[in-house]
Coordinates of C-alpha atoms (C1' of nucleotides) in Angstrom, one line a residue:
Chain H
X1 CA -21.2 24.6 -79.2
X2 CA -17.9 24.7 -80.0
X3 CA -14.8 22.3 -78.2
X4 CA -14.3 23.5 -74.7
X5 CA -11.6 21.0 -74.3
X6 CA -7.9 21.8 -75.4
X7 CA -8.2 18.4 -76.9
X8 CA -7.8 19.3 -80.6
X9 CA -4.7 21.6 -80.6
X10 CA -2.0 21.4 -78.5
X11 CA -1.3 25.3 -77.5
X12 CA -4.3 26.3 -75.8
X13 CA -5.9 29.3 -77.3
X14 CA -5.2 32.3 -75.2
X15 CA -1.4 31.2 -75.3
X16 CA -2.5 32.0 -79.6
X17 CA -4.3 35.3 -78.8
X18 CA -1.1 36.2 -76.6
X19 CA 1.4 35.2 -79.7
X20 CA -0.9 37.4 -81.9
X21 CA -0.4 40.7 -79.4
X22 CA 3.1 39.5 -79.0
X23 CA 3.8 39.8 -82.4
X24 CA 1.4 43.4 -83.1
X25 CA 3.9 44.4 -80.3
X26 CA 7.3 43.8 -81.0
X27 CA 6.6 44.0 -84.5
X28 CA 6.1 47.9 -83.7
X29 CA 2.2 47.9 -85.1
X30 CA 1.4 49.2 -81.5
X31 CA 3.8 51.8 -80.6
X32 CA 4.0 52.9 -76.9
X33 CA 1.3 54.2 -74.8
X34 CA -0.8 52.8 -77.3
X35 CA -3.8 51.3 -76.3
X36 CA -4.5 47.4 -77.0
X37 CA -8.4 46.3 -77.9
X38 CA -10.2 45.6 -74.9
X39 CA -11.2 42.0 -73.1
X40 CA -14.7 41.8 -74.5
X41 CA -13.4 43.4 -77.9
X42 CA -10.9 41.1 -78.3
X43 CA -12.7 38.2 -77.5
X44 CA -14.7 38.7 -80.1
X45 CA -12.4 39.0 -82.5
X46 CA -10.6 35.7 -81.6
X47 CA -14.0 33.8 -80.8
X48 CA -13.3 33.4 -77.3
X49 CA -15.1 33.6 -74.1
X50 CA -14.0 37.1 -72.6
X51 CA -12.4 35.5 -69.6
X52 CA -10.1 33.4 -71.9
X53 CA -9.3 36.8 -73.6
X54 CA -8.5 37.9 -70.4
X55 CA -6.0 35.7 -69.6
X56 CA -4.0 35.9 -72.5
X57 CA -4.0 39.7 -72.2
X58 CA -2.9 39.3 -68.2
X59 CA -0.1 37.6 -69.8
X60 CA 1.4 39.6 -71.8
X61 CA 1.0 42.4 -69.0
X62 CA 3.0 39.5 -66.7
X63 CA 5.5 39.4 -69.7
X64 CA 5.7 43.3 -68.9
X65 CA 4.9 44.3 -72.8
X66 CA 1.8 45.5 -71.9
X67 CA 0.2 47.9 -68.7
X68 CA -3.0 48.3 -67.2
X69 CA -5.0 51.5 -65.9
X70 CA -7.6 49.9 -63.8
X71 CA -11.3 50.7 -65.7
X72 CA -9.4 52.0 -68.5
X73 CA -8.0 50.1 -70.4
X74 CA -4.3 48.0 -71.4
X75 CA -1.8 49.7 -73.3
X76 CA 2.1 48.8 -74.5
X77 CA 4.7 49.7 -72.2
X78 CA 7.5 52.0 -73.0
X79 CA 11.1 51.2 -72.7
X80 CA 12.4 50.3 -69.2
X81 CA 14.4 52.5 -67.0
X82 CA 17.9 51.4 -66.4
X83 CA 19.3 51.6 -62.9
X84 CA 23.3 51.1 -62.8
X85 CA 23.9 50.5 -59.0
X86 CA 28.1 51.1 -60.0
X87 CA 26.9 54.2 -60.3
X88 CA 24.0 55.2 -58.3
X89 CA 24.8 58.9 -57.5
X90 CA 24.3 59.5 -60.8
X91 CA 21.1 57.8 -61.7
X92 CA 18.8 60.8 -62.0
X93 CA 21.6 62.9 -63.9
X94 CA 22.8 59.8 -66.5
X95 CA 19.0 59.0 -67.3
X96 CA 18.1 62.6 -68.1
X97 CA 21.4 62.9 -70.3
X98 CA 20.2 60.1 -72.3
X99 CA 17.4 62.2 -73.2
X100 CA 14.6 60.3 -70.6
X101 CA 11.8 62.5 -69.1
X102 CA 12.2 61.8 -65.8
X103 CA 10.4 63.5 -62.8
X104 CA 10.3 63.0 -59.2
X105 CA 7.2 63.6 -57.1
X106 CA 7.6 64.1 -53.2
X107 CA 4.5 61.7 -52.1
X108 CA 5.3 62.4 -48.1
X109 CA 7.9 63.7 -45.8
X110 CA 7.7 63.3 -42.0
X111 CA 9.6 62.9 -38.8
X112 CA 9.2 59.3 -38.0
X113 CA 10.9 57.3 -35.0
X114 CA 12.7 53.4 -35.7
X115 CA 10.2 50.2 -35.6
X116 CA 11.5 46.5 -34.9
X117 CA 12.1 46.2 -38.6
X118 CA 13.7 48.9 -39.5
X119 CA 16.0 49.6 -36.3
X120 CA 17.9 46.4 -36.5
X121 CA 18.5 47.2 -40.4
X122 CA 20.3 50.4 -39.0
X123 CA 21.5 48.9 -36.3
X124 CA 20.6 51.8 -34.1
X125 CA 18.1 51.5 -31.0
X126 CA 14.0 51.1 -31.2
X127 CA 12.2 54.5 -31.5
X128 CA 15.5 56.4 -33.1
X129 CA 14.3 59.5 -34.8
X130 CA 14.0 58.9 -38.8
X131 CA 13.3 61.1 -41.7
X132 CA 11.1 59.6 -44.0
X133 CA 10.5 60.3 -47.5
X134 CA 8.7 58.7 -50.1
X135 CA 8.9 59.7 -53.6
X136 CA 7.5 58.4 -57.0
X137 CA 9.7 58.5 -60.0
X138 CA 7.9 59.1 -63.3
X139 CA 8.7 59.1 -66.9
X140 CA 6.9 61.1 -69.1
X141 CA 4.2 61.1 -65.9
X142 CA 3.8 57.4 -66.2
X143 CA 4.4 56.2 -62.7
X144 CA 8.1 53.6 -63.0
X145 CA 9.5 53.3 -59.4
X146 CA 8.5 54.3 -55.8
X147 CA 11.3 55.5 -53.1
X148 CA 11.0 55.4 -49.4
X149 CA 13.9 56.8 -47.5
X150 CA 15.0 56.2 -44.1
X151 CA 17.6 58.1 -42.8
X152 CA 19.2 58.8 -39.3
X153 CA 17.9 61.8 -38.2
X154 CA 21.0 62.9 -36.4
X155 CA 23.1 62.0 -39.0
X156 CA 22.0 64.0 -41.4
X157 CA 20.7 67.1 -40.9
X158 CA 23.8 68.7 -40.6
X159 CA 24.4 67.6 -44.8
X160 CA 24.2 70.8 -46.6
X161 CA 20.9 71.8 -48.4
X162 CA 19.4 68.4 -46.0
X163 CA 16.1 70.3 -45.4
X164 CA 15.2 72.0 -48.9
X165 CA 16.3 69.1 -50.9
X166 CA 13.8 66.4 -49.3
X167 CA 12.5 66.3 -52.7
X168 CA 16.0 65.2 -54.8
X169 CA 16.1 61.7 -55.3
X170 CA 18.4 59.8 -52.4
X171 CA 22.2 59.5 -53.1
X172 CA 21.5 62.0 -55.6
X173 CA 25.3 63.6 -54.6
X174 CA 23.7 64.8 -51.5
X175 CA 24.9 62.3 -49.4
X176 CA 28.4 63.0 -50.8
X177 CA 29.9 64.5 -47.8
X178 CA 28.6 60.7 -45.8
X179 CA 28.4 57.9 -48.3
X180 CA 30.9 55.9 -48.8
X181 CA 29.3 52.4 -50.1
X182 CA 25.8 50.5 -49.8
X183 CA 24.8 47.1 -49.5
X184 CA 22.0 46.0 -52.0
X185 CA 19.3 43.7 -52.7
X186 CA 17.4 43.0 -55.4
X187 CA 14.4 40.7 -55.4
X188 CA 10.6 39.8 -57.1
X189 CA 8.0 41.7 -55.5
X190 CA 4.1 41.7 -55.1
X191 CA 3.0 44.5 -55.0
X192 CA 0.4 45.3 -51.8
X193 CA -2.6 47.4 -51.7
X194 CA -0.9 50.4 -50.9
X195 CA 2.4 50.2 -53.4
X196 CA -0.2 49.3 -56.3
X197 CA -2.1 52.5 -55.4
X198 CA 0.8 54.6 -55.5
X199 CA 1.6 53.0 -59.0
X200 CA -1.3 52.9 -60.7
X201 CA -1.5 49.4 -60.6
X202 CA -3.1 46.3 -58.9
X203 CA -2.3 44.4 -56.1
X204 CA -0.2 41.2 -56.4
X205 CA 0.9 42.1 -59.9
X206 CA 4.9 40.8 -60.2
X207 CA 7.3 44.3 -59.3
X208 CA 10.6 44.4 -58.0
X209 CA 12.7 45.5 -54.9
X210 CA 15.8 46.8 -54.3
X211 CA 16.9 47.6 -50.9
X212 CA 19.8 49.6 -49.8
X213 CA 21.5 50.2 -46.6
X214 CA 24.1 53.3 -47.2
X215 CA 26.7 53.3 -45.1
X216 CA 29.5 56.2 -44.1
X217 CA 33.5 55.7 -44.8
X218 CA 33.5 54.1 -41.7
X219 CA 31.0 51.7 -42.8
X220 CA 27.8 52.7 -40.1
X221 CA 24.6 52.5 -42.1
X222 CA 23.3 55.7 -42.0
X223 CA 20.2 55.1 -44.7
X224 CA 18.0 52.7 -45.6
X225 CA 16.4 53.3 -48.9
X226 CA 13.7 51.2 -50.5
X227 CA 12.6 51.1 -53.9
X228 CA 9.2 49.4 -55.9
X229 CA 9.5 49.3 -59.4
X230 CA 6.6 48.2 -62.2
X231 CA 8.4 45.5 -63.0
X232 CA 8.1 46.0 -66.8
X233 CA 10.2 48.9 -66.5
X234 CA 13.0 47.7 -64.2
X235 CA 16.5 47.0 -65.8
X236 CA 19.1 47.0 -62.9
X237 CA 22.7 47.1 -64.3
X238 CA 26.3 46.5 -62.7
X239 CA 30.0 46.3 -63.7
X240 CA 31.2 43.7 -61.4
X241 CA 34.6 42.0 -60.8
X242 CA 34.3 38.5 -61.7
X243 CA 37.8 38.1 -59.9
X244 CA 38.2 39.2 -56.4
Chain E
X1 CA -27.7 32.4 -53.8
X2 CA -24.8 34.1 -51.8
X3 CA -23.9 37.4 -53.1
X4 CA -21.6 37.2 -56.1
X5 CA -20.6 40.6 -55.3
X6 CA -18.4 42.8 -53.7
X7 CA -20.7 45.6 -52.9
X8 CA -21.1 44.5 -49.4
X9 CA -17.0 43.7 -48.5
X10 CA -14.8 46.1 -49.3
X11 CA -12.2 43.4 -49.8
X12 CA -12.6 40.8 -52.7
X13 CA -13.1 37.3 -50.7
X14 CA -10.0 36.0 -53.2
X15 CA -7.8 38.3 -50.9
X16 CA -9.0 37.7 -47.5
X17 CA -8.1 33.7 -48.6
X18 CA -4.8 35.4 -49.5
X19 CA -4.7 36.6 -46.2
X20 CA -5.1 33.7 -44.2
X21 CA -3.0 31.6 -46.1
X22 CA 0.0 34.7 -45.9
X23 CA -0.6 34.1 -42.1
X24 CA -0.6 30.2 -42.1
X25 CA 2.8 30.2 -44.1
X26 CA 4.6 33.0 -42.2
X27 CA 3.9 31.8 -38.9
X28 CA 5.2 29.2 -40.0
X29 CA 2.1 26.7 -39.4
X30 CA 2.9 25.2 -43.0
X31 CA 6.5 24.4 -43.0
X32 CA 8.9 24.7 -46.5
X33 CA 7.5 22.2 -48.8
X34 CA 4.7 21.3 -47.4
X35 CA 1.2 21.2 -49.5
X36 CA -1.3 23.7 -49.5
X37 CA -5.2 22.8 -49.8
X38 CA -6.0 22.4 -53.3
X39 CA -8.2 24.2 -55.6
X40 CA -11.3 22.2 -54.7
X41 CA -10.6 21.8 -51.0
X42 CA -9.7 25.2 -50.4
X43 CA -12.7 26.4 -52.2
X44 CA -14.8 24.3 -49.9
X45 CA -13.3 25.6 -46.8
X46 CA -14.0 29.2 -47.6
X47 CA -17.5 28.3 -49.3
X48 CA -16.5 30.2 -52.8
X49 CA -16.0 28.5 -56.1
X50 CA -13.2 26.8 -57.5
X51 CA -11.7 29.5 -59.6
X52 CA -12.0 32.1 -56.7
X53 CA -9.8 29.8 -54.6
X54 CA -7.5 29.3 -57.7
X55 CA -7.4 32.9 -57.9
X56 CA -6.2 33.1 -54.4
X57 CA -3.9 30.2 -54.8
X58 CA -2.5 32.1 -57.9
X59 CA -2.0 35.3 -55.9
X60 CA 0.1 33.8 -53.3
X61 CA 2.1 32.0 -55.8
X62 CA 3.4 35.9 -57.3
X63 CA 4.2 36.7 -54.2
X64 CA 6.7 33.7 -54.0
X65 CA 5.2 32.5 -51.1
X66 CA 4.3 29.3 -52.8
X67 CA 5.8 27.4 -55.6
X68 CA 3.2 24.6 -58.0
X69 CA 3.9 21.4 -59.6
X70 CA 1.6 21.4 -62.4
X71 CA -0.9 18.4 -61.6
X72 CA 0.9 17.7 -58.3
X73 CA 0.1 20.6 -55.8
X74 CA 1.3 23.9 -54.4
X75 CA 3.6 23.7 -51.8
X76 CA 5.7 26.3 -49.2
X77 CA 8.5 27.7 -51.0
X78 CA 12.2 27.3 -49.1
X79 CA 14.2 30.4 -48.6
X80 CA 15.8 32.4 -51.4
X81 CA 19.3 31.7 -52.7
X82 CA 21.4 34.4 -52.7
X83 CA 23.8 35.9 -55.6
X84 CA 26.6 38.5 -55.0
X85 CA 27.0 39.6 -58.1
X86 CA 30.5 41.6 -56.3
X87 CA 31.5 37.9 -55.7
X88 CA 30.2 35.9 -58.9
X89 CA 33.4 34.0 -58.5
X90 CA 32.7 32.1 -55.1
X91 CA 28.8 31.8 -55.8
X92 CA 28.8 27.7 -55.4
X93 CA 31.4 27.6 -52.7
X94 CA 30.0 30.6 -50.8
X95 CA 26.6 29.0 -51.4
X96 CA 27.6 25.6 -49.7
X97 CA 29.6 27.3 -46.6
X98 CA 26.3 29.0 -45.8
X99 CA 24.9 24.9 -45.6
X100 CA 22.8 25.0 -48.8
X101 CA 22.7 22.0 -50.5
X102 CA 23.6 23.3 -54.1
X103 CA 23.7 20.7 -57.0
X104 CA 24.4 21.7 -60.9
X105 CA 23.2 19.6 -63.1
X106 CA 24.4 19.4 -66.6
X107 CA 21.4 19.9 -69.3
X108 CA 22.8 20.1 -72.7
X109 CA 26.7 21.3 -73.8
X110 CA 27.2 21.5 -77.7
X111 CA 29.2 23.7 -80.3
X112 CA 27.2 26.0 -81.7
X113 CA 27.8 29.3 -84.6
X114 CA 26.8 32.7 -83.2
X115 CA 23.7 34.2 -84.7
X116 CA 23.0 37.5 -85.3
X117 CA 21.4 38.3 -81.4
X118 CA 24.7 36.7 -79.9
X119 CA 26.9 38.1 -82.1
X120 CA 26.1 41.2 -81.5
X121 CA 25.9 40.7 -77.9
X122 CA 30.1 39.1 -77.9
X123 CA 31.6 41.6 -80.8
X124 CA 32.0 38.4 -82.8
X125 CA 31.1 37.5 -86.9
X126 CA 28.2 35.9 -87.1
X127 CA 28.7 32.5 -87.6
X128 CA 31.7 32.1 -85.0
X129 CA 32.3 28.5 -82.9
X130 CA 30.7 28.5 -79.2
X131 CA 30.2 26.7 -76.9
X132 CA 27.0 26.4 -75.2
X133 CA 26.1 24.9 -72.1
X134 CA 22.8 24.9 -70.2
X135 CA 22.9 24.3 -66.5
X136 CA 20.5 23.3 -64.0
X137 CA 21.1 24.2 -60.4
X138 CA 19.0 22.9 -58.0
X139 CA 18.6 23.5 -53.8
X140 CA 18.1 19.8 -51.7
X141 CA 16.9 18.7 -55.4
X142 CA 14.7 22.0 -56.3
X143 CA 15.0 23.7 -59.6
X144 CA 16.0 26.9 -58.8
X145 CA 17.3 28.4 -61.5
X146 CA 18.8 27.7 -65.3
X147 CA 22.3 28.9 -66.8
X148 CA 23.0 29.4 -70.4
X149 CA 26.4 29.7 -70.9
X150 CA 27.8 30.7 -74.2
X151 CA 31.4 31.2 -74.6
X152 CA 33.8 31.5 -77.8
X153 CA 35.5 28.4 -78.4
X154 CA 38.8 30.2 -79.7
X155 CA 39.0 31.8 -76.7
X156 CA 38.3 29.2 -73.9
X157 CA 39.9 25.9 -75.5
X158 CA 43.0 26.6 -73.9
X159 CA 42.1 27.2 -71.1
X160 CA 42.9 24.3 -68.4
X161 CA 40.5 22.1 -67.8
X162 CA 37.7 23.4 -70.2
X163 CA 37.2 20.5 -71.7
X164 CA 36.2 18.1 -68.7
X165 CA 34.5 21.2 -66.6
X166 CA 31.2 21.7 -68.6
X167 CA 29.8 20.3 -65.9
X168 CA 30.9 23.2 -63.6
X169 CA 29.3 26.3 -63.1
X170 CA 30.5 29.7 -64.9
X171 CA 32.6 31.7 -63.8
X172 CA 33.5 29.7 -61.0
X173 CA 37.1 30.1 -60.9
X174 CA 37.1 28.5 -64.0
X175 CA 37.9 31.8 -66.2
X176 CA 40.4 32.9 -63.4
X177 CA 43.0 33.1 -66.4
X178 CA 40.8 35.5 -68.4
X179 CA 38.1 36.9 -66.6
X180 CA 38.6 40.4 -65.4
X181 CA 35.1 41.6 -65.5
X182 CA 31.6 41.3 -66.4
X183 CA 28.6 43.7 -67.2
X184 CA 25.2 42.6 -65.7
X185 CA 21.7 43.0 -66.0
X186 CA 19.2 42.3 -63.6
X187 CA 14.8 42.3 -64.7
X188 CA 11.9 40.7 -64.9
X189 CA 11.3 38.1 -67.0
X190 CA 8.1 35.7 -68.2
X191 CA 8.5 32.4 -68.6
X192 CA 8.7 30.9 -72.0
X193 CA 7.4 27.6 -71.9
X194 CA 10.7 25.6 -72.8
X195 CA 12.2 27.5 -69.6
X196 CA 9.1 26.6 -67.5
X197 CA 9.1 23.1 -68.5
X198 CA 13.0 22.8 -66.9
X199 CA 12.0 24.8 -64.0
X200 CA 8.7 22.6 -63.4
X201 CA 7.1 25.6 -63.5
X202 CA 4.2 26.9 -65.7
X203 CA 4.3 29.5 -68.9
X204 CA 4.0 32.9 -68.4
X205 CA 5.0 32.6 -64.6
X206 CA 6.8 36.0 -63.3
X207 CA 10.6 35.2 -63.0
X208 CA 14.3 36.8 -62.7
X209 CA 16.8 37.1 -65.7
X210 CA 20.1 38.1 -65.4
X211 CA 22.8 38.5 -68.1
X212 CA 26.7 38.5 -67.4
X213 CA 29.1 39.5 -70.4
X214 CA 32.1 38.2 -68.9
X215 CA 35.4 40.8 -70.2
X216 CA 39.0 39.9 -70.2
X217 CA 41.8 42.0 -69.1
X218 CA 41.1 44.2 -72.1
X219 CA 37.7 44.4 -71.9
X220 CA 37.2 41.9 -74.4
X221 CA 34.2 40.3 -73.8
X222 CA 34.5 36.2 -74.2
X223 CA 31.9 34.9 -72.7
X224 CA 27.6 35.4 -72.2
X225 CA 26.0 34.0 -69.6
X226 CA 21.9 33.6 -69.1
X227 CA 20.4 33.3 -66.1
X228 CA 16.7 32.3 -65.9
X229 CA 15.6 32.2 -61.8
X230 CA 12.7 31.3 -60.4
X231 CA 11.4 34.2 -58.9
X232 CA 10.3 33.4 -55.4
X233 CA 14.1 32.3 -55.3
X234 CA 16.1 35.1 -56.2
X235 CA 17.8 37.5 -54.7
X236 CA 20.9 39.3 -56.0
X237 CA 22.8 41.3 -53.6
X238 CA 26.0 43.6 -54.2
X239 CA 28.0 45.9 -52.6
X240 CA 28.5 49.2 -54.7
X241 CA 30.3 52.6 -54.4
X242 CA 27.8 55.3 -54.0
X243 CA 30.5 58.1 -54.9
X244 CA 32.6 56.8 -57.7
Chain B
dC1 C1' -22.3 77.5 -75.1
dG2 C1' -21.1 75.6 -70.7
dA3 C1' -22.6 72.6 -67.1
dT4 C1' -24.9 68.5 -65.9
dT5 C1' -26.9 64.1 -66.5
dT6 C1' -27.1 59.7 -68.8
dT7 C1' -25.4 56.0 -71.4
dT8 C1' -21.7 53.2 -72.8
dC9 C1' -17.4 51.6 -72.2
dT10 C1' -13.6 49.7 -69.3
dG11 C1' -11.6 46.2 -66.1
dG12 C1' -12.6 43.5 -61.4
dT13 C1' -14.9 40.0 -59.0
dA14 C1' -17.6 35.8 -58.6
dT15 C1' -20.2 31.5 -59.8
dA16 C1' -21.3 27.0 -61.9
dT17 C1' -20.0 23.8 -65.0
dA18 C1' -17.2 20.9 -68.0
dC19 C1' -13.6 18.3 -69.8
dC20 C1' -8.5 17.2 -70.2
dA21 C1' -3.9 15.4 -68.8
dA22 C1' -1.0 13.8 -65.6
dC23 C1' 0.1 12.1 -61.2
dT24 C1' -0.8 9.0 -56.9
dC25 C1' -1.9 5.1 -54.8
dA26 C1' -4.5 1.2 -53.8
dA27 C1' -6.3 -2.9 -55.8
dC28 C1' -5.8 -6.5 -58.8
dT29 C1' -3.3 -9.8 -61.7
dG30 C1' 0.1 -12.9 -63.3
Chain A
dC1 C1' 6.1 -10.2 -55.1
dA2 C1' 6.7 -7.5 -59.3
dG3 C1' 3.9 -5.5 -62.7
dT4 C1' -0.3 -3.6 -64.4
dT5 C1' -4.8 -1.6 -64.1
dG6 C1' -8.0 1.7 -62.6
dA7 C1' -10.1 4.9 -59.6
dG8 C1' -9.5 9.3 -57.5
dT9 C1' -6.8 13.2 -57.0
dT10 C1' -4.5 17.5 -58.9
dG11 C1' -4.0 21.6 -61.6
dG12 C1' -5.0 23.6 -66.7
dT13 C1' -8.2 25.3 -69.9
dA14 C1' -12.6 27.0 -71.5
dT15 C1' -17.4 28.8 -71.5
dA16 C1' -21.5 31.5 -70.2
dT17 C1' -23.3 34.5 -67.2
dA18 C1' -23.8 38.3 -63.8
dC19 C1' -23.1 42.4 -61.3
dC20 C1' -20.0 46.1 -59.7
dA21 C1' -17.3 50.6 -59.8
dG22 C1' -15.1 53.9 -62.2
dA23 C1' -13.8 56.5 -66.6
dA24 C1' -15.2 58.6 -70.7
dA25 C1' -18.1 60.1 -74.2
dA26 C1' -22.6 61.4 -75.6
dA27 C1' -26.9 63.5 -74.8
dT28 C1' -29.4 66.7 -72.5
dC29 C1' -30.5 70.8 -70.0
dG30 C1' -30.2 75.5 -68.4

DNA sequence: CGATTTTTCTGGTATATACCAACTCAACTG
DNA sequence: CAGTTGAGTTGGTATATACCAGAAAAATCG
């Protein structure tokens, strides 16, 4: 039986299997989309128990190099998707120009009225009628971010093209007549249940969220938006003012 | 034998221990800092094995619900520490007026040549004189996240006080003479071990990077800046234009 | 040849066990 | 009483095994 002790060698060994895939990775042997060899496969191939091959290929997925269809198998990721937030009303427009296949799929759309939560982000009374859409943003059909909108009924459905463009991408000009400036956050995420579904992905897996409360030239919040991205393929960007 | 299934639940037992220790924390039974059960307790308590409850323990710990100290415990994680990146000037100061007890402590500050990653990064030979420093900043004594600052020596040396402020943060009206602006990027990040070992934290751990190439007046970038954060702790935050 | 069944593959969950390294704290020693 | 020793704790790593549910490919059937 060989040592089941990391006695002998001071790296334990599935942090070695995960510098192998690192390296097949980066190194460009597996391009993207590719698939990497399976748990049982490679611990085989490393002389490993398959649950110590299984960590080292969670971690690489952790690292984000790699993703995971659930009974199908792990393959590399492609390049993220960056989001400037200086320019979010251009997001959809300046990825597509950069040659990115991006695609937005309308998951819902319903008349909803203001919980707790989301009342005091909008500062408007409990039970306030809301228009809520979710939306999933793929590249090349491969699931990146997930968008729930929020916005103020009242407020909005006077915009131009409001109803027929439920399926555009928030902020996407459309708000152009309203927005004047939103307030964001961005923070580490687990994903639930529900997001991971959505995603293609498993529960408590490391995403990220950015929240963002739109506000009018007279600065009323008039739309919340939240966004869940697979947090291998989240790159937000910003040109700030170091000086203010 | 119990059943070592999960035909007859349709949630894994690992997340219903998720569940009640989610509830403990948020109703805020178990106070910041305070332990959690361990591995071998909690596993006794919910009559599963250890490396179920670890499992659980794990899954908690993405969430950033929970922070570990490698042969120590898991304990409650305290509340994030925000960063306006639209006020990276008055991060410390704006920090402290909120109450948080912010500390920087002073890892490592050397001259250093540019190699070809930085270089390229600053618009400078390879080769050229900088000066790194690597910061530590802590909350009421808790790693929270690490700085890398690397700035070209030609540039800063004159600057007033640059040789006695290593010890400051970035940024921190420090570069008031030249800093204009800076481009950042926000994503997900794993762990490397030497950053875990300075953020007591473990390899591979899910965790927030953000880069800031600080521009003068110009545009003429003089300065990179690394930061590695803890991801239960971050959150960045901005105000941006929506039309620009 | 197309439709259906079966087998094989995938990852997900769960257990029981074992040893290690580092930390804590109480007991002991000088 | 300060310093050391040692027992007991903690998480980290590793194995071997087992069954499940779903996806995909292979074999079979009509």
């Amino acid at each position: 039986m060989a040592d089941t002790s990391t006695s002998n060698s001071e790296t334990p060994r599935f942090r070695q299997i995960v510098e192998a895939l690192r390296e097949q990775i980066t190194n460009g042997k597996l391009p993207e989309h590719s698939p990497l060899p399976s748990e049982r496969l490679l611990a085989e191939d490393h002389a490993v128990s398959r649950m110590t091959a299984r960590r080292a290929l969670e971690a690489v997925e952790a690292e984000g190099l790699v993703y995971n269809i659930v009974r199908q198998g792990r393959f590399v990721s492609p390049r993220r998707l960056n989001y400037n937030i200086s320019s979010m009303a251009n997001f959809v427009s300046d990825a597509r120009s950069r040659g990115i296949d991006l695609s937005i799929e309308l998951i819902g759309s319903r008349a909803i009225r203001a919980d707790r939560h989301i009342a005091e982000k909008l500062s408007v009374p409990r039970g306030t009628q809301l228009q809520e859409s979710v939306r999933l943003f793929k590249m090349r059909d491969h699931a990146t971010f997930l968008e729930t909108e929020l916005s103020i009924l009242e407020r909005c459905k006077g915009l131009p093209g409001f109803e027929e463009l439920q399926s555009r991408p928030v902020c996407d000009q459309r708000y152009s007549p309203l927005g004047e400036s939103a307030d964001i956050v961005i923070r580490l995420h687990a994903l639930n249940p529900d997001e991971a579904g959505k995603l293609g992905m498993a529960p408590h897996q490391p995403a990220m969220k950015q929240e963002q409360l739109v506000r009018d030239e007279n600065g009323v919040a008039f739309c919340y938006c939240l966004q869940i991205w697979r947090g291998e393929l989240a790159e937000f960007s910003a040109r700030s003012l170091v000086i203010v």
